[in-house]
């Protein structure tokens, strides 16, 4: 029997995306049916087959009052995480009804951090011989001194994690998970278990994407997941569409504050949603680096079992739905298997047509969007997917927003190494 007072609830949320720098702004633009996919602006993408992405604009060290010294080992992923964590902290009123620093945990899913060529160029230039060849004797005799001493730290994702924790004085249990979409769910579940185990009274948990860079774009090309053709006139992510042909990278971050229902009541803050259940699975196949349909279905079943509900109790699914041919096919098959008894009542949504694939930030952002769906009774349309896969038996919300009153929402996510995870959130009374 569940103890409602000790159930884990969400008391604050925050989101940054290509559509806005707040959760409310992103939500409003999603409801309007707009997407954030544009030609890449932060670097010259000439030479890549995919030259578009859903990038975040308007965040830098000055807008977040970060000292220029600290900014030297920070980048866009740092600013997204810092802003979202601050916003979730404030939204849950931890600044007004504070807890002890050591009682606040911090768990984040984070992706890869890439170096910037310009950080090394002064050293390279000083290490060239008369014929413009790299001379290691010149490098070791002085060229290396042109590299900022803390530069190696900038490529460690937990350095940003530590900077954010220091800025908010978070001293409780903490961990970084990396690098795929399932890492965000791992962070949320670790936070939930820390609260259940009395190891923390509140937790800030979520995930942040990688910065779209030449190296991150190259990795996605190597995984063969990107849309590389301008079919139908545009390079877009088309989740569960008949004409899908790959995903699009995006940038963004989702964070939330977790605590027990009794703690939220004691502090006098609103419970926005509850964490009901979760599941993980792993199985890969030769022709695709993502998880199999069997693994995806296992994760969903495990989440339903842990929530102590039936599949028919799930009102909506925010799918991984990345627009890849095999990935979407596997997820469609898994949903049909798990929800076979109620397939015609299941409403399905993917955010990736609008926001792109946020990798380590995807599941956390989708969870925040799910909380907005619970609160507002609306499911946004899945963009670029009007021509849906002919094999789909469920209701893919793709023509216009759907007015609904969901009580429980499942969030699915996958890695490109075979892992997958499902998380169930529910409305609270």
Short mmCIF file of C-alpha atoms in Angstrom, two decimals:
data_model
loop_
_atom_site.label_atom_id
_atom_site.label_comp_id
_atom_site.label_asym_id
_atom_site.label_seq_id
_atom_site.Cartn_x
_atom_site.Cartn_y
_atom_site.Cartn_z
CA UNK A 1 0.00 0.00 0.00
CA UNK A 2 1.43 3.38 -0.98
CA UNK A 3 2.14 5.95 1.73
CA UNK A 4 0.90 9.16 0.10
CA UNK A 5 2.77 11.41 2.55
CA UNK A 6 6.07 9.80 1.61
CA UNK A 7 5.46 9.63 -2.14
CA UNK A 8 7.94 11.66 -4.21
CA UNK A 9 6.52 14.76 -5.87
CA UNK A 10 7.78 17.52 -8.14
CA UNK A 11 7.62 21.00 -6.61
CA UNK A 12 9.55 23.02 -9.18
CA UNK A 13 10.36 22.80 -12.88
CA UNK A 14 12.49 24.67 -15.38
CA UNK A 15 13.24 24.33 -19.07
CA UNK A 16 15.42 25.91 -21.73
CA UNK A 17 15.01 25.09 -25.42
CA UNK A 18 15.36 26.46 -28.92
CA UNK A 19 11.80 27.79 -28.55
CA UNK A 20 12.40 29.76 -25.35
CA UNK A 21 14.50 30.25 -22.25
CA UNK A 22 11.71 29.31 -19.84
CA UNK A 23 9.29 26.41 -19.51
CA UNK A 24 6.23 28.62 -20.01
CA UNK A 25 7.64 30.24 -23.15
CA UNK A 26 8.56 26.87 -24.65
CA UNK A 27 5.13 25.48 -23.81
CA UNK A 28 3.29 28.40 -25.41
CA UNK A 29 5.32 28.13 -28.63
CA UNK A 30 4.79 24.35 -28.75
CA UNK A 31 1.03 24.88 -28.57
CA UNK A 32 1.28 27.32 -31.49
CA UNK A 33 2.75 24.55 -33.66
CA UNK A 34 6.18 26.08 -34.29
CA UNK A 35 9.54 24.29 -34.32
CA UNK A 36 13.08 25.45 -33.57
CA UNK A 37 14.97 23.76 -36.42
CA UNK A 38 17.05 26.28 -38.37
CA UNK A 39 20.35 26.34 -40.27
CA UNK A 40 23.22 25.96 -37.80
CA UNK A 41 24.43 29.36 -36.66
CA UNK A 42 27.20 28.72 -34.12
CA UNK A 43 29.72 27.35 -36.64
CA UNK A 44 30.16 26.72 -40.35
CA UNK A 45 28.47 23.37 -41.00
CA UNK A 46 29.62 23.23 -44.61
CA UNK A 47 30.81 19.71 -45.36
CA UNK A 48 28.25 18.01 -43.10
CA UNK A 49 25.31 16.29 -44.72
CA UNK A 50 22.99 17.60 -41.98
CA UNK A 51 23.37 21.35 -41.61
CA UNK A 52 20.41 22.20 -39.38
CA UNK A 53 19.73 21.96 -35.65
CA UNK A 54 17.39 23.34 -32.98
CA UNK A 55 19.83 25.59 -31.13
CA UNK A 56 19.38 27.69 -27.99
CA UNK A 57 20.07 31.39 -28.45
CA UNK A 58 20.47 34.23 -25.96
CA UNK A 59 22.40 32.59 -23.13
CA UNK A 60 25.90 33.69 -22.19
CA UNK A 61 27.96 34.36 -19.08
CA UNK A 62 26.92 38.02 -18.82
CA UNK A 63 23.18 37.22 -18.88
CA UNK A 64 23.70 34.83 -15.96
CA UNK A 65 26.14 37.01 -13.96
CA UNK A 66 28.97 34.53 -14.39
CA UNK A 67 32.44 35.97 -13.81
CA UNK A 68 34.50 36.05 -17.04
CA UNK A 69 37.19 34.03 -15.26
CA UNK A 70 34.74 31.19 -14.59
CA UNK A 71 33.30 31.49 -18.10
CA UNK A 72 36.67 30.42 -19.55
CA UNK A 73 35.89 26.81 -18.58
CA UNK A 74 32.16 27.02 -19.36
CA UNK A 75 30.14 26.77 -22.56
CA UNK A 76 26.52 26.76 -23.68
CA UNK A 77 25.70 23.50 -21.87
CA UNK A 78 26.98 25.14 -18.68
CA UNK A 79 24.72 28.15 -19.09
CA UNK A 80 21.68 26.00 -19.85
CA UNK A 81 22.24 23.86 -16.77
CA UNK A 82 22.96 26.87 -14.55
CA UNK A 83 19.84 28.75 -15.63
CA UNK A 84 17.53 25.72 -15.36
CA UNK A 85 18.83 24.66 -11.95
CA UNK A 86 18.46 28.18 -10.62
CA UNK A 87 14.94 28.44 -12.04
CA UNK A 88 13.82 25.09 -10.60
CA UNK A 89 15.36 26.04 -7.24
CA UNK A 90 13.38 29.30 -7.22
CA UNK A 91 10.18 27.74 -8.57
CA UNK A 92 10.08 25.34 -5.63
CA UNK A 93 10.70 28.24 -3.20
CA UNK A 94 13.89 26.72 -1.83
CA UNK A 95 15.16 30.30 -1.63
CA UNK A 96 12.22 31.34 0.58
CA UNK A 97 11.67 28.22 2.68
CA UNK A 98 15.21 26.87 2.68
CA UNK A 99 16.51 23.49 3.72
CA UNK A 100 19.98 22.76 5.04
CA UNK A 101 22.58 22.72 2.24
CA UNK A 102 23.58 19.15 3.00
CA UNK A 103 19.93 18.05 2.72
CA UNK A 104 19.62 19.08 -0.95
CA UNK A 105 20.83 16.54 -3.51
CA UNK A 106 21.83 17.19 -7.11
CA UNK A 107 21.67 14.65 -9.96
CA UNK A 108 22.05 15.43 -13.66
CA UNK A 109 22.25 13.59 -16.96
CA UNK A 110 24.92 15.24 -19.12
CA UNK A 111 26.37 14.58 -22.54
CA UNK A 112 29.80 14.93 -24.08
CA UNK A 113 31.75 18.18 -23.79
CA UNK A 114 33.92 19.10 -26.77
CA UNK A 115 36.96 21.31 -26.99
CA UNK A 116 36.99 24.50 -29.03
CA UNK A 117 39.70 24.75 -31.69
CA UNK A 118 40.24 28.43 -30.92
CA UNK A 119 41.36 27.50 -27.40
CA UNK A 120 44.35 25.65 -28.88
CA UNK A 121 45.21 27.83 -31.86
CA UNK A 122 47.60 30.26 -30.03
CA UNK A 123 49.59 27.25 -28.81
CA UNK A 124 49.59 25.65 -32.26
CA UNK A 125 50.73 28.85 -33.97
CA UNK A 126 53.61 29.26 -31.55
CA UNK A 127 54.67 25.65 -32.15
CA UNK A 128 55.02 25.80 -35.95
CA UNK A 129 58.40 25.65 -37.62
CA UNK A 130 59.51 27.73 -40.63
CA UNK A 131 57.63 25.40 -42.98
CA UNK A 132 54.41 25.52 -40.90
CA UNK A 133 54.84 22.01 -39.55
CA UNK A 134 54.10 21.26 -35.90
CA UNK A 135 57.39 21.17 -34.00
CA UNK A 136 57.01 19.44 -30.66
CA UNK A 137 60.26 20.90 -29.38
CA UNK A 138 58.74 24.36 -29.87
CA UNK A 139 55.54 23.21 -28.20
CA UNK A 140 57.28 21.83 -25.10
CA UNK A 141 59.73 24.72 -24.87
CA UNK A 142 57.01 27.36 -24.72
CA UNK A 143 54.07 26.77 -27.03
CA UNK A 144 52.17 24.88 -24.38
CA UNK A 145 52.12 27.98 -22.19
CA UNK A 146 49.57 29.53 -24.55
CA UNK A 147 46.98 27.01 -23.36
CA UNK A 148 44.85 28.23 -20.47
CA UNK A 149 45.95 26.16 -17.43
CA UNK A 150 42.39 25.11 -16.59
CA UNK A 151 41.52 24.26 -20.20
CA UNK A 152 41.50 20.45 -19.64
CA UNK A 153 38.82 20.92 -16.97
CA UNK A 154 36.47 22.50 -19.49
CA UNK A 155 36.05 19.11 -21.19
CA UNK A 156 34.88 17.33 -18.02
CA UNK A 157 31.09 17.48 -17.79
CA UNK A 158 31.16 17.25 -14.00
CA UNK A 159 33.09 20.53 -13.82
CA UNK A 160 29.96 22.39 -14.96
CA UNK A 161 27.98 20.26 -12.52
CA UNK A 162 30.28 21.39 -9.69
CA UNK A 163 30.10 25.04 -10.73
CA UNK A 164 26.30 24.96 -10.59
CA UNK A 165 26.31 23.20 -7.22
CA UNK A 166 28.71 25.78 -5.82
CA UNK A 167 26.61 28.69 -7.12
CA UNK A 168 23.50 27.35 -5.30
CA UNK A 169 25.41 25.98 -2.31
CA UNK A 170 24.17 22.43 -2.87
CA UNK A 171 26.07 20.05 -0.58
CA UNK A 172 23.93 16.91 -0.50
CA UNK A 173 24.23 13.61 -2.36
CA UNK A 174 25.11 14.08 -6.01
CA UNK A 175 26.13 12.32 -9.22
CA UNK A 176 26.46 12.84 -12.97
CA UNK A 177 25.07 10.33 -15.47
CA UNK A 178 26.16 10.26 -19.10
CA UNK A 179 25.84 10.48 -22.07
CA UNK A 180 22.51 9.42 -23.68
CA UNK A 181 18.80 10.13 -23.12
CA UNK A 182 18.44 7.47 -20.44
CA UNK A 183 20.91 9.38 -18.25
CA UNK A 184 18.26 12.02 -17.50
CA UNK A 185 15.85 9.36 -16.21
CA UNK A 186 18.67 7.82 -14.19
CA UNK A 187 19.26 11.20 -12.57
CA UNK A 188 15.58 11.62 -11.71
CA UNK A 189 15.30 8.09 -10.30
CA UNK A 190 18.49 8.44 -8.27
CA UNK A 191 17.05 11.65 -6.83
CA UNK A 192 13.77 9.92 -6.03
CA UNK A 193 15.56 7.05 -4.29
CA UNK A 194 17.70 9.50 -2.30
CA UNK A 195 14.50 11.06 -0.95
CA UNK A 196 12.85 7.71 -0.27
CA UNK A 197 15.98 6.52 1.52
CA UNK A 198 16.05 9.68 3.70
CA UNK A 199 19.44 10.61 2.26
CA UNK A 200 18.07 13.95 1.03
CA UNK A 201 15.06 16.12 1.84
CA UNK A 202 14.98 17.72 -1.61
CA UNK A 203 16.74 17.01 -4.88
CA UNK A 204 17.39 18.98 -8.03
CA UNK A 205 17.39 16.50 -10.92
CA UNK A 206 17.23 16.55 -14.70
CA UNK A 207 19.34 16.56 -17.82
CA UNK A 208 21.10 18.91 -20.22
CA UNK A 209 21.99 18.44 -23.87
CA UNK A 210 25.38 18.73 -25.45
CA UNK A 211 26.19 21.93 -27.28
CA UNK A 212 25.73 21.39 -31.01
CA UNK A 213 29.31 21.54 -32.28
CA UNK A 214 31.31 20.12 -35.18
CA UNK A 215 32.28 17.15 -33.00
CA UNK A 216 28.76 16.45 -31.69
CA UNK A 217 27.43 16.66 -35.25
CA UNK A 218 30.17 14.27 -36.40
CA UNK A 219 29.25 11.77 -33.65
CA UNK A 220 25.61 11.85 -34.67
CA UNK A 221 26.62 11.23 -38.28
CA UNK A 222 28.72 8.26 -37.18
CA UNK A 223 25.70 6.81 -35.35
CA UNK A 224 23.81 7.25 -38.65
CA UNK A 225 20.82 8.82 -36.91
CA UNK A 226 20.62 12.21 -38.64
CA UNK A 227 18.32 13.35 -41.40
CA UNK A 228 20.76 13.96 -44.26
CA UNK A 229 18.39 14.64 -47.13
CA UNK A 230 16.13 17.57 -47.93
CA UNK A 231 13.17 15.33 -48.67
CA UNK A 232 9.96 17.34 -48.99
CA UNK A 233 12.00 20.55 -49.15
CA UNK A 234 13.31 20.69 -45.56
CA UNK A 235 15.62 18.82 -43.20
CA UNK A 236 13.30 18.10 -40.28
CA UNK A 237 12.73 15.42 -37.66
CA UNK A 238 9.48 13.56 -38.47
CA UNK A 239 8.62 11.31 -35.51
CA UNK A 240 6.58 8.22 -36.40
CA UNK A 241 5.94 9.58 -39.90
CA UNK A 242 5.76 7.39 -42.97
CA UNK A 243 8.38 9.62 -44.62
CA UNK A 244 10.74 9.84 -41.64
CA UNK A 245 14.43 9.64 -42.46
CA UNK A 246 16.42 10.62 -39.39
CA UNK A 247 16.61 12.94 -36.44
CA UNK A 248 17.88 16.49 -35.92
CA UNK A 249 20.11 17.55 -33.01
CA UNK A 250 18.74 20.05 -30.54
CA UNK A 251 19.92 21.94 -27.48
CA UNK A 252 18.10 22.32 -24.20
CA UNK A 253 17.81 21.46 -20.54
CA UNK A 254 15.09 20.32 -18.17
CA UNK A 255 15.36 20.40 -14.38
CA UNK A 256 12.95 19.75 -11.53
CA UNK A 257 12.87 19.84 -7.75
CA UNK A 258 11.86 16.59 -6.07
CA UNK A 259 10.82 16.06 -2.45
CA UNK A 260 8.42 13.99 -0.40
CA UNK A 261 4.77 14.99 -0.23
CA UNK A 262 5.13 15.56 3.51
CA UNK A 263 8.11 17.88 2.94
CA UNK A 264 6.20 19.87 0.32
CA UNK A 265 3.22 20.20 2.66
CA UNK A 266 5.45 21.25 5.54
CA UNK A 267 7.10 23.93 3.42
CA UNK A 268 3.73 25.04 2.05
CA UNK A 269 4.65 24.54 -1.62
CA UNK A 270 2.50 23.08 -4.36
CA UNK A 271 3.01 19.52 -5.58
CA UNK A 272 2.99 19.71 -9.39
CA UNK A 273 3.15 15.98 -10.12
CA UNK A 274 4.19 12.68 -8.62
CA UNK A 275 6.79 10.13 -9.74
CA UNK A 276 4.84 6.89 -9.95
CA UNK A 277 7.15 4.30 -11.54
CA UNK A 278 10.14 3.64 -13.73
CA UNK A 279 11.81 0.89 -15.71
CA UNK A 280 15.10 0.23 -17.48
CA UNK A 281 16.19 -2.34 -20.06
CA UNK A 282 19.01 -3.10 -22.46
CA UNK A 283 19.22 -5.07 -25.68
CA UNK A 284 20.82 -4.05 -28.96
CA UNK A 285 20.73 -5.40 -32.49
CA UNK A 286 23.22 -5.49 -35.34
CA UNK A 287 21.43 -3.29 -37.87
CA UNK A 288 20.65 -0.45 -35.41
CA UNK A 289 22.54 0.89 -32.42
CA UNK A 290 19.38 1.65 -30.42
CA UNK A 291 17.39 -0.78 -28.24
CA UNK A 292 15.18 -3.55 -29.57
CA UNK A 293 11.39 -3.55 -29.40
CA UNK A 294 11.65 -6.22 -26.71
CA UNK A 295 13.85 -4.01 -24.53
CA UNK A 296 11.57 -0.99 -24.94
CA UNK A 297 8.50 -3.03 -24.03
CA UNK A 298 10.30 -4.48 -20.99
CA UNK A 299 11.15 -0.97 -19.69
CA UNK A 300 7.53 0.16 -20.12
CA UNK A 301 6.15 -2.95 -18.40
CA UNK A 302 8.56 -2.56 -15.50
CA UNK A 303 7.52 1.08 -15.02
CA UNK A 304 3.83 0.08 -15.02
CA UNK A 305 4.47 -2.71 -12.51
CA UNK A 306 6.42 -0.45 -10.16
CA UNK A 307 3.62 2.12 -10.32
CA UNK A 308 1.20 -0.67 -9.31
CA UNK A 309 -1.18 0.17 -12.15
CA UNK A 310 -2.39 -1.36 -15.42
CA UNK A 311 -1.38 -0.29 -18.92
CA UNK A 312 -4.91 1.07 -19.40
CA UNK A 313 -4.19 3.57 -16.60
CA UNK A 314 -1.66 5.39 -18.80
CA UNK A 315 -3.44 8.26 -20.55
CA UNK A 316 -0.58 9.50 -22.75
CA UNK A 317 2.92 8.51 -23.81
CA UNK A 318 5.66 11.01 -24.58
CA UNK A 319 7.68 8.75 -26.80
CA UNK A 320 11.36 8.83 -27.63
CA UNK A 321 10.20 9.19 -31.25
CA UNK A 322 13.42 10.45 -32.82
CA UNK A 323 12.37 10.06 -36.47
CA UNK A 324 14.85 7.27 -37.27
CA UNK A 325 13.40 4.48 -39.37
CA UNK A 326 14.30 1.50 -37.17
CA UNK A 327 14.16 3.34 -33.85
CA UNK A 328 10.58 4.49 -34.40
CA UNK A 329 9.60 1.06 -35.78
CA UNK A 330 10.87 -0.64 -32.62
CA UNK A 331 9.07 1.79 -30.35
CA UNK A 332 5.80 1.44 -32.30
CA UNK A 333 6.01 -2.36 -31.96
CA UNK A 334 6.73 -2.08 -28.24
CA UNK A 335 3.76 0.21 -27.61
CA UNK A 336 1.46 -2.13 -29.54
CA UNK A 337 2.67 -5.03 -27.38
CA UNK A 338 2.38 -3.35 -23.97
CA UNK A 339 -0.89 -1.53 -24.68
CA UNK A 340 -2.56 -4.18 -26.84
CA UNK A 341 -5.69 -4.27 -24.67
CA UNK A 342 -6.25 -0.50 -24.82
CA UNK A 343 -4.33 0.60 -27.91
CA UNK A 344 -7.16 2.70 -29.35
CA UNK A 345 -7.28 4.92 -26.23
CA UNK A 346 -3.54 5.68 -26.02
CA UNK A 347 -2.50 9.21 -27.00
CA UNK A 348 1.10 9.52 -28.18
CA UNK A 349 3.30 12.62 -28.56
CA UNK A 350 6.93 13.32 -29.51
CA UNK A 351 8.66 16.64 -28.87
CA UNK A 352 11.56 16.02 -31.24
CA UNK A 353 9.80 17.39 -34.32
CA UNK A 354 9.75 20.75 -32.52
CA UNK A 355 12.82 20.71 -30.26
CA UNK A 356 15.17 18.29 -32.01
CA UNK A 357 16.94 15.47 -30.18
CA UNK A 358 18.39 16.79 -26.93
CA UNK A 359 20.28 13.56 -26.13
CA UNK A 360 21.02 13.65 -22.36
CA UNK A 361 18.49 16.46 -21.93
CA UNK A 362 15.65 14.81 -23.87
CA UNK A 363 13.91 12.78 -21.15
CA UNK A 364 14.10 15.54 -18.54
CA UNK A 365 12.66 18.10 -20.95
CA UNK A 366 9.90 15.65 -21.92
CA UNK A 367 9.11 15.10 -18.23
CA UNK A 368 8.71 18.84 -17.68
CA UNK A 369 6.45 18.99 -20.74
CA UNK A 370 4.47 16.08 -19.31
CA UNK A 371 3.92 18.04 -16.10
CA UNK A 372 2.58 20.92 -18.19
CA UNK A 373 0.22 18.49 -19.93
CA UNK A 374 -1.08 17.27 -16.56
CA UNK A 375 -1.55 20.85 -15.39
CA UNK A 376 -3.15 22.30 -18.51
CA UNK A 377 -5.08 19.36 -19.91
CA UNK A 378 -3.56 19.78 -23.37
CA UNK A 379 -1.27 17.60 -25.51
CA UNK A 380 0.63 19.59 -28.19
CA UNK A 381 0.77 18.29 -31.77
CA UNK A 382 3.68 16.13 -32.91
CA UNK A 383 5.18 18.27 -35.66
CA UNK A 384 6.15 17.25 -39.21
CA UNK A 385 4.27 13.94 -38.91
CA UNK A 386 0.93 14.50 -40.63
CA UNK A 387 1.62 11.48 -42.84
CA UNK A 388 1.90 8.96 -40.01
CA UNK A 389 3.32 5.45 -40.24
CA UNK A 390 0.61 3.16 -41.65
CA UNK A 391 1.37 0.51 -39.01
CA UNK A 392 0.37 2.75 -36.09
CA UNK A 393 -2.71 1.61 -34.16
CA UNK A 394 -2.61 4.18 -31.35
CA UNK A 395 -3.60 7.85 -31.55
CA UNK A 396 -0.58 9.85 -32.65
CA UNK A 397 -1.43 13.46 -31.76
CA UNK A 398 -0.20 15.07 -34.97
CA UNK A 399 -2.87 17.23 -36.59
CA UNK A 400 -3.61 19.75 -33.84
CA UNK A 401 -3.37 20.02 -30.08
CA UNK A 402 -5.59 17.62 -28.16
CA UNK A 403 -7.74 18.71 -25.25
CA UNK A 404 -7.49 15.97 -22.65
CA UNK A 405 -7.32 15.47 -18.89
CA UNK A 406 -4.48 12.99 -18.46
CA UNK A 407 -3.87 11.56 -14.99
CA UNK A 408 -0.77 9.54 -15.81
CA UNK A 409 1.84 10.08 -18.50
CA UNK A 410 4.67 7.77 -19.51
CA UNK A 411 7.96 9.22 -20.79
CA UNK A 412 10.15 6.97 -22.95
CA UNK A 413 13.80 7.49 -23.84
CA UNK A 414 16.57 5.54 -25.56
CA UNK A 415 20.32 5.58 -26.02
CA UNK A 416 22.22 4.68 -29.16
CA UNK A 417 24.01 1.87 -27.37
CA UNK A 418 20.98 -0.31 -26.52
CA UNK A 419 19.71 1.19 -23.26
CA UNK A 420 16.14 2.43 -22.77
CA UNK A 421 14.07 3.76 -19.90
CA UNK A 422 10.47 4.63 -19.08
CA UNK A 423 9.24 7.00 -16.38
CA UNK A 424 5.63 7.50 -15.21
CA UNK A 425 4.44 10.80 -13.76
CA UNK A 426 0.98 11.36 -12.37
CA UNK A 427 -1.32 14.17 -11.30
CA UNK A 428 -1.56 14.80 -7.55
CA UNK A 429 -4.65 15.83 -5.64
#
